[in-house]
Structures are given as C-alpha cells and as structure tokens.
Short mmCIF file of C-alpha atoms in Angstrom, two decimals:
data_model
loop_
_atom_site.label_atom_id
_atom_site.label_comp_id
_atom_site.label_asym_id
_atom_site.label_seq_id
_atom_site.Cartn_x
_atom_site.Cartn_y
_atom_site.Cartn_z
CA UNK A 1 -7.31 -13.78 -40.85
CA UNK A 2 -4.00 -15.52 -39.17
CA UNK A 3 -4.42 -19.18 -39.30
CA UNK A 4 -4.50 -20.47 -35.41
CA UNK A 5 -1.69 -22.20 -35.74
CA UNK A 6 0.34 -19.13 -36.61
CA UNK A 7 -0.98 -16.90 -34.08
CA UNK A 8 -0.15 -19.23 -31.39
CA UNK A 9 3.45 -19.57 -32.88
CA UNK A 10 3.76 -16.23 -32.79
CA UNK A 11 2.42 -15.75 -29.20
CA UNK A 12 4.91 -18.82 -28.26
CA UNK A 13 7.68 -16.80 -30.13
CA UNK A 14 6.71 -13.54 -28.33
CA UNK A 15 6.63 -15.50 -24.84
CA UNK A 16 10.29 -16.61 -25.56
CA UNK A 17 11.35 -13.50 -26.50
CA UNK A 18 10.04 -11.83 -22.81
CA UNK A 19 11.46 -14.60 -20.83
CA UNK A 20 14.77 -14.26 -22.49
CA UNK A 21 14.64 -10.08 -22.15
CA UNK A 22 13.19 -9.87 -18.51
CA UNK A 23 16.14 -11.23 -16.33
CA UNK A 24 18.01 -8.48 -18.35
CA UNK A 25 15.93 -5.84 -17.55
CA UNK A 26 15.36 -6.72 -13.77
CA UNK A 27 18.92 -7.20 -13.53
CA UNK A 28 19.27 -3.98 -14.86
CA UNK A 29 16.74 -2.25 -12.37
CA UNK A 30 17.96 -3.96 -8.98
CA UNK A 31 21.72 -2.84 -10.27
CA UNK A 32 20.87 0.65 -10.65
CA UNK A 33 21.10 3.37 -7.67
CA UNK A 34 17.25 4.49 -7.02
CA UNK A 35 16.45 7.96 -7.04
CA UNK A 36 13.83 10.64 -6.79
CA UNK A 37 13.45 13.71 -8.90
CA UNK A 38 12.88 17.04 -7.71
CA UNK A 39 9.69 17.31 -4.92
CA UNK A 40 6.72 19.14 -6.17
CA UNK A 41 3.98 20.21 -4.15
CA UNK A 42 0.30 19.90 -4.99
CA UNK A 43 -1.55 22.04 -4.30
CA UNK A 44 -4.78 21.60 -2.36
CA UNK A 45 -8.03 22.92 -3.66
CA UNK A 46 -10.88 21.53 -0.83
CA UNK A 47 -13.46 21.74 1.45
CA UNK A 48 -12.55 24.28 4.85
CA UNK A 49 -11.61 22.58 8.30
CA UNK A 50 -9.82 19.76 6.47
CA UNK A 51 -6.18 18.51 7.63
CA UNK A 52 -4.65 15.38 5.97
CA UNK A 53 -3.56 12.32 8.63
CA UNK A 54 -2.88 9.50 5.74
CA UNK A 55 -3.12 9.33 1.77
CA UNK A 56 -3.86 6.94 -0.73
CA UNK A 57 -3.56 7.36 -4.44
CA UNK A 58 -5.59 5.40 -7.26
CA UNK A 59 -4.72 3.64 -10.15
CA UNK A 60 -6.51 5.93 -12.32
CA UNK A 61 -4.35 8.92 -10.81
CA UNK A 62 -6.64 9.97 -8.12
CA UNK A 63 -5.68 11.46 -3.97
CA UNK A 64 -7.68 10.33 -1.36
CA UNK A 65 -7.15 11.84 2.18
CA UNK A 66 -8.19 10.80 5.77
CA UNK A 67 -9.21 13.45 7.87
CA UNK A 68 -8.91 11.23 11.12
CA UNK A 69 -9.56 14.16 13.82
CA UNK A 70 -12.71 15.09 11.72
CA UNK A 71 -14.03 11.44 10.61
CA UNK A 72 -13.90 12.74 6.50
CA UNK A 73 -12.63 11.18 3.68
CA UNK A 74 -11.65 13.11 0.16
CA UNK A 75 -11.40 12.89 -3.06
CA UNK A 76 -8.73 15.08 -4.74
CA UNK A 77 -7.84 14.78 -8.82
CA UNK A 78 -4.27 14.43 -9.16
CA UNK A 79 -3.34 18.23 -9.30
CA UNK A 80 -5.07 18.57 -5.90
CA UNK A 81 -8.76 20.12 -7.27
CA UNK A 82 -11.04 19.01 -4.49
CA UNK A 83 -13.89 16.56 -6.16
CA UNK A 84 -15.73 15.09 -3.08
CA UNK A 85 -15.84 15.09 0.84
CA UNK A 86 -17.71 11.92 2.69
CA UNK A 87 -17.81 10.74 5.90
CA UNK A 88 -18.72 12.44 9.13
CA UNK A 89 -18.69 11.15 13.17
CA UNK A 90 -20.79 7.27 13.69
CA UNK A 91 -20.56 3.56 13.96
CA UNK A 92 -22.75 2.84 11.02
CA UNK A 93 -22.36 3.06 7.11
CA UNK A 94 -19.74 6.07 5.54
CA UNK A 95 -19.60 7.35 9.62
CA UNK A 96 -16.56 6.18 11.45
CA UNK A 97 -15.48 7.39 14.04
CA UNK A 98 -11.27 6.49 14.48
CA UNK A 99 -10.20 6.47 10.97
CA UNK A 100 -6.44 4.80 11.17
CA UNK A 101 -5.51 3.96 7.73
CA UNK A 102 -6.74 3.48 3.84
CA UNK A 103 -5.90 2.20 0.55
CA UNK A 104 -6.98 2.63 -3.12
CA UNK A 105 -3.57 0.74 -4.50
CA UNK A 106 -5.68 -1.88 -6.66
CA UNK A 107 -9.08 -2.32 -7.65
CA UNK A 108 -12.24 0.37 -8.23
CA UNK A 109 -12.67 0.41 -4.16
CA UNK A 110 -10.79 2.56 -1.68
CA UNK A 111 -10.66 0.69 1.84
CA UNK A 112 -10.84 2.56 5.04
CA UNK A 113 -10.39 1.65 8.36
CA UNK A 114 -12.41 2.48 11.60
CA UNK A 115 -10.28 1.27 15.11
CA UNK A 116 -12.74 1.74 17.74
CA UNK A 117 -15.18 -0.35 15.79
CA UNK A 118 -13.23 -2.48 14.22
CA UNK A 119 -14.68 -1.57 10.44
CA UNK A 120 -13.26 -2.41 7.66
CA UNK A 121 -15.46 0.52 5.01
CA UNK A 122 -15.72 0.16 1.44
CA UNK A 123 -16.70 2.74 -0.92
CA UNK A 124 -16.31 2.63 -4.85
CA UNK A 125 -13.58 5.15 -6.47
CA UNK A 126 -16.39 7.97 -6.46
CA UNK A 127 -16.76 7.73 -2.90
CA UNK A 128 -20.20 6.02 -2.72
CA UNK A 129 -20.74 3.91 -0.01
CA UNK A 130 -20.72 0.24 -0.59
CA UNK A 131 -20.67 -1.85 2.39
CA UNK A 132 -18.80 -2.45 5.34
CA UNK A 133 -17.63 -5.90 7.01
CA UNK A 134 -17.22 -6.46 10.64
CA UNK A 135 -13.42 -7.39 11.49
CA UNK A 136 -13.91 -8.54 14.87
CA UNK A 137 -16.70 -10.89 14.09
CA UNK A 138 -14.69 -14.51 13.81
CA UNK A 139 -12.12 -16.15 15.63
CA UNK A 140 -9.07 -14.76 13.82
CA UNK A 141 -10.72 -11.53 13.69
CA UNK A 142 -9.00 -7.83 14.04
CA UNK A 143 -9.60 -5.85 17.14
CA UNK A 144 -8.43 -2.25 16.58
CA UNK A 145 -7.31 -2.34 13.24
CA UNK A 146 -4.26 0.21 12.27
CA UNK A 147 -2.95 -0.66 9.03
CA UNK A 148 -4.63 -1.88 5.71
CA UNK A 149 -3.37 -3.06 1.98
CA UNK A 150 -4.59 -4.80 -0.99
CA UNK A 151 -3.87 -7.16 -3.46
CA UNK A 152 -3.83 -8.06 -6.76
CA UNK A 153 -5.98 -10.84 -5.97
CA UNK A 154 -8.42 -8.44 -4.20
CA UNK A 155 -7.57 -9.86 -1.30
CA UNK A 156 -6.93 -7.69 1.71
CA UNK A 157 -4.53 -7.07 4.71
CA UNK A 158 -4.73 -5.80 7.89
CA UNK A 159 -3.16 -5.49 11.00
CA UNK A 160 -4.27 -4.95 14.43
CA UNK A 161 -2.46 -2.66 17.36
CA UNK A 162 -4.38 -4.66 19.90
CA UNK A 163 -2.80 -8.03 19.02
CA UNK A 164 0.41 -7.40 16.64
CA UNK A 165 -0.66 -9.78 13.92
CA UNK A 166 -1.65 -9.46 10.46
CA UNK A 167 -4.77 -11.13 8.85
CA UNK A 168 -5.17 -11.68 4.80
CA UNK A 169 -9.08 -11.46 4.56
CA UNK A 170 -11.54 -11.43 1.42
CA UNK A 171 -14.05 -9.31 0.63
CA UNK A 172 -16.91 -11.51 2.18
CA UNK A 173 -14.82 -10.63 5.73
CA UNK A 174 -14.05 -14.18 5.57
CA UNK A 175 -10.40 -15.42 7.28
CA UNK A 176 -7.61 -16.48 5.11
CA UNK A 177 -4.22 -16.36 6.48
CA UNK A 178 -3.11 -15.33 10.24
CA UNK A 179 0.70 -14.16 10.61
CA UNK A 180 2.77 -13.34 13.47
CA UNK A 181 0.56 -14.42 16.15
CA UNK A 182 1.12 -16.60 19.08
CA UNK A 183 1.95 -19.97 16.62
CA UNK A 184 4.70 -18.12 15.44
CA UNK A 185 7.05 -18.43 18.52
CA UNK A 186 10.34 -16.14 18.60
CA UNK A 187 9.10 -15.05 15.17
CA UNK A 188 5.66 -13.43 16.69
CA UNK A 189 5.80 -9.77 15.54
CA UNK A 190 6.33 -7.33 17.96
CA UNK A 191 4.44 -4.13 17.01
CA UNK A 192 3.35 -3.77 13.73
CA UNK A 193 4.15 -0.33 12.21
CA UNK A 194 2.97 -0.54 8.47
CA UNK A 195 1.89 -3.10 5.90
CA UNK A 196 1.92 -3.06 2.03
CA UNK A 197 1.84 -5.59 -0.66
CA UNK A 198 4.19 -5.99 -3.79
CA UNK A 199 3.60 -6.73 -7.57
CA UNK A 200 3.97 -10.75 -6.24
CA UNK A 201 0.66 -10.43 -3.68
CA UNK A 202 4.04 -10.95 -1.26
CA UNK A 203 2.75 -8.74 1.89
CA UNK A 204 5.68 -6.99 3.44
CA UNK A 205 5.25 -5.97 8.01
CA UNK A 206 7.45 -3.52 9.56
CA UNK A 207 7.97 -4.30 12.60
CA UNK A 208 9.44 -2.70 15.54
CA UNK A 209 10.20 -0.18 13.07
CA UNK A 210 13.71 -1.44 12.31
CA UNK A 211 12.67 -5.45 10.76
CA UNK A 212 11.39 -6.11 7.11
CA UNK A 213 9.57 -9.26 7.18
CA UNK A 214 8.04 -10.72 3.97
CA UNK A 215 5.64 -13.48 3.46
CA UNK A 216 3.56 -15.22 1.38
CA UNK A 217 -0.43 -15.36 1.03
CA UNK A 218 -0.46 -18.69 3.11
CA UNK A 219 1.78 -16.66 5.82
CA UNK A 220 4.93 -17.90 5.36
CA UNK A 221 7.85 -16.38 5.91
CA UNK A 222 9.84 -15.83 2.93
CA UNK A 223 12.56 -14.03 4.40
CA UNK A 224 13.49 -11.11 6.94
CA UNK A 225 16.09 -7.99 6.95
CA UNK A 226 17.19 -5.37 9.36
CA UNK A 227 16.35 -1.75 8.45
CA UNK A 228 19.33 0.58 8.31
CA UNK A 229 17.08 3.00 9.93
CA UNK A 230 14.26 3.74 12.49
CA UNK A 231 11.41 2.87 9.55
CA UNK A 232 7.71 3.97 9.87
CA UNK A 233 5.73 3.27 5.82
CA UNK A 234 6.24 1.08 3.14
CA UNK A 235 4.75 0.61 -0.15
CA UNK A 236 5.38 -1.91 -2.53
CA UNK A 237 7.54 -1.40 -5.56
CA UNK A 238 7.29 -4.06 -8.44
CA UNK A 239 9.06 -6.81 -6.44
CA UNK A 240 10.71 -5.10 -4.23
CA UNK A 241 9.60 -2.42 -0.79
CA UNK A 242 9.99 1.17 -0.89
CA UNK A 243 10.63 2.06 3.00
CA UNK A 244 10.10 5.35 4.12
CA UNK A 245 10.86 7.13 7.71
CA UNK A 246 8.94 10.26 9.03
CA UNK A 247 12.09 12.32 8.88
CA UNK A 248 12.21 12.01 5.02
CA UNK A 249 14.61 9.10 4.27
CA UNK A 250 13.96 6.72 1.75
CA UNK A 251 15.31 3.08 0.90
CA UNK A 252 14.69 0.69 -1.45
CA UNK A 253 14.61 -3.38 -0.25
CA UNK A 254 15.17 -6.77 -1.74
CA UNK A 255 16.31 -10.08 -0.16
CA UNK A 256 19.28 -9.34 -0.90
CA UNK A 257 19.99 -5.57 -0.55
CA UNK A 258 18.92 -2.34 0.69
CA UNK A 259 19.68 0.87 -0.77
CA UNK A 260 19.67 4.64 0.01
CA UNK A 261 16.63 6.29 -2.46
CA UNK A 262 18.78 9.74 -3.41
CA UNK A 263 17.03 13.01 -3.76
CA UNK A 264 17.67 16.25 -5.57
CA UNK A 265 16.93 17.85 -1.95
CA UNK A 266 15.38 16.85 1.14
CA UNK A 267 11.84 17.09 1.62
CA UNK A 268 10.92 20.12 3.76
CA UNK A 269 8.37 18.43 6.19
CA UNK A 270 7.93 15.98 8.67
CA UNK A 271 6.58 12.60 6.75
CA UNK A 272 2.76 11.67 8.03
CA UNK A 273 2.05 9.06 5.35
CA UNK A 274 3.43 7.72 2.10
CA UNK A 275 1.86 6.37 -1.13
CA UNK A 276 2.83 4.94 -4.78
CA UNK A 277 1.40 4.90 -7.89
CA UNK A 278 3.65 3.20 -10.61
CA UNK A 279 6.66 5.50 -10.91
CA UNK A 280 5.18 8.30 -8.98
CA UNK A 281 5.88 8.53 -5.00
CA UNK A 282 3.26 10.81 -2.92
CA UNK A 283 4.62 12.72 0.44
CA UNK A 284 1.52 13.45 2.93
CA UNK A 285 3.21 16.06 5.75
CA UNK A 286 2.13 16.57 8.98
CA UNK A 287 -0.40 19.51 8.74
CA UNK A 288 -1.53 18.23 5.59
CA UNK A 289 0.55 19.09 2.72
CA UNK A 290 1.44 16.88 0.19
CA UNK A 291 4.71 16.69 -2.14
CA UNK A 292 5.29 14.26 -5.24
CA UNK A 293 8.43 13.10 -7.38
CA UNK A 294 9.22 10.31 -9.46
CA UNK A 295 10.82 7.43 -8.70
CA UNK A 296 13.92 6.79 -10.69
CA UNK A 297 16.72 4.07 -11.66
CA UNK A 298 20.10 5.78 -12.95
CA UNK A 299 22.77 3.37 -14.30
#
C-alpha cells in the first residue's frame, strides 16, 4: 500500500500538472474555428399520432420528446427506437395540459413544464412519475412558465412569458434567485426567448432574441453581448453558449467573442428545438424530425 504521505504528493503533483496544462488547452479550444460534422438523421421508431415540439437528451445518451399539441412525453434510445410514451390531457400528476419546454441535461430526472398551470413535473429517467411542485405558489413565483434548465447543483431555472424574469429554484419549489425583474431597472429583460446553463452553473437568457445576458446563481450580471443574428435556443457548452436560430445558424459565445459554428451543409429543416450532450448537438425540426452531428474544434 502507498504510504499517505506519498499518495497525497502525488495527487498534489497531479493537481499541478492540470493547472499548468488547462489554460493551454482552453486556450487552444476558444482559438479554434467551431464546427459541425456532417447532419445525420435519426430515425424515429414510436408510438402513432406523435409530432415532436421540443427535445431533450440525457446524460446517459437518451431522446426525450414533447408532444405539446397531444400532452405526451417520450422516451427514445439514442438511435431513435421508441422505449416509452407518458403523459396524456390534466392538471394533476404525469397529465399536463400546455407542455412548453423540458430538460434532462443533468441529473437522473427529466423536468417538464406545464404553462397553464404553472407545473413544474418531475419524472425519473424511465419516465415514472415523481412529483410535481407548484411554481406559482410564493411570492417570486412563475406564472406561465416557458423555458426550463438545470444545474450542476440540481438547482433549476425557469422563466416565465407572463412576467419576463427568470427564477433559480430548488427542488423543494423553494425561491433562490430572481433576475431581470422590476429591481433590475434599464437592465429588466424584455422577453425571454430561451434559457440554458453552462459547465460554471452560469445561467445564460436570450433576450429579445438578439442579447446574450449571463449571470451568476445569486443573479448577477456577469456580462452581456449582442447576437449577430435574430437568436431563438441556446445550450450551454463547457464555459461557453452554443446559440442557435430556427433557420439553422449556429454560433458559438464567450465574453469576449462570438463565432460562426461551420457546417459540412445546411440543415434541411426549419429548427423547432435544440439540445447538447457533450460533443454531440441534437436538431428537433418542425414536424418532428430530428438530425445530429458533432460538435467540433479545427485548429
């Protein structure tokens, strides 16, 4: 057996060694042009009368789409074989009844959201229902909730189309952080497109469609950029944001730049939603189709 005090030499040693090599290798990554490969598309093995309005993808590799005009939720592996379908019309339980957005980017849970009654709905990765917390129910709660992410922390984010402002909220429903509301002044957001959260637990808002704005878990602002373009998704990417648009575009953001994602060729569809898992970007189309690629970094 290694003594103690060699082993923690050694980690100490090993520690020194990433702290000298990782400046190097981000430097390397921000200073390379982004890029996608070739688009594949999956192809979808599931249950009749389904069409695709938003997609999240797990950690452990697997789709889940949101059937909003139907109220159903699925579970796809990641080569598109159909595993599970939940959900169904009601205000109670797995029902919902205005399904706006969902996530599955951290964590066993996948988090869906239900406007009209203001819902947050957890289920575990199988699609089992777990529980479901009231987002209207406090002071700083969410009325009409449109847009959802998660953590590292476990920690979640949503943002409401009635009010413009984003909420960081635990599990337990309970309030942690309020941003771009009324205290904000000329900063208030206003209209809240998409939210996602980075590698950092920074949360990044578009808003208005053309402004990045990135802030802490406390809520503050840690800085802002214009979008090149009209902007409508955004995932996060390490430490930086991958922005998407619904005409196919792709850029990738840091405080200090913004650049073009290339592609081998342009996607073929309209964009309806966007997701990432590690290297691997997912393309949900309108009418439900989805396309994948992988995200690249040539020197």
């Amino acid at each position: 057996m290694t003594p103690l005090r060699e082993r923690k030499n050694r980690h100490r040693t090993n520690r020194l060694l990433l702290s000298l090599l990782f400046p190097v290798f981000l430097d390397t990554v921000l200073g390379a042009q982004p890029a996608v490969t070739e688009w594949r598309q999956i192809q979808i093995s599931s249950a009749a009368e389904f069409t695709a309005t938003r997609i999240a993808v797990s950690r452990f590799g697997d789709v889940y789409l949101l059937d909003a005009d139907r109220s159903l939720l699925a579970r796809l592996s990641h080569d598109g074989r159909h595993i599970r379908t939940v959900g169904g019309w009601g205000e109670s339980g797995e029902l919902f009844t205005a399904g706006t957005d969902l996530t599955a980017s951290h964590g066993l849970d996948i988090l869906l959201l239900d406007s009209d009654t203001h819902r947050l709905i957890r289920f575990d990765r199988q699609l089992n229902f777990l529980n479901e917390i009231d987002l209207h129910n406090s002071e700083y709660g969410s009325e009409f909730p449109d847009a959802v992410a998660r953590n590292r922390a476990g920690e979640v984010v949503v943002a409401s189309d009635s009010d413009d402002r984003v909420t960081l909220i635990n599990l337990g429903g309970d309030v942690l952080s309020v941003m771009g509301d009324d205290k904000y002044g000329e900063d208030r957001f206003g209209h809240v497109t998409a939210v996602a959260v980075n590698d950092r637990n920074e949360i990044g808002v578009i808003d208005e469609g053309r402004l990045l704005v990135v802030m802490n878990r406390s809520g503050r602002l840690l800085w802002r950029r214009q979008l090149e373009t009209q902007s409508s998704f955004i995932e996060g990417v390490g430490e930086s944001w991958l922005i998407g648009s619904s005409s196919g575009g792709f850029t990738l953001v840091d405080r200090d730049s913004q650049t073009a994602v290339a592609e081998v060729q342009p996607l073929p569809i309209t964009v309806a939603d966007m997701a990432v898992d590690g290297e691997r970007v997912f393309i949900l189309g309108e009418g439900g189709v989805i396309f994948t690629a992988s995200l690249t970094f040539d020197e």
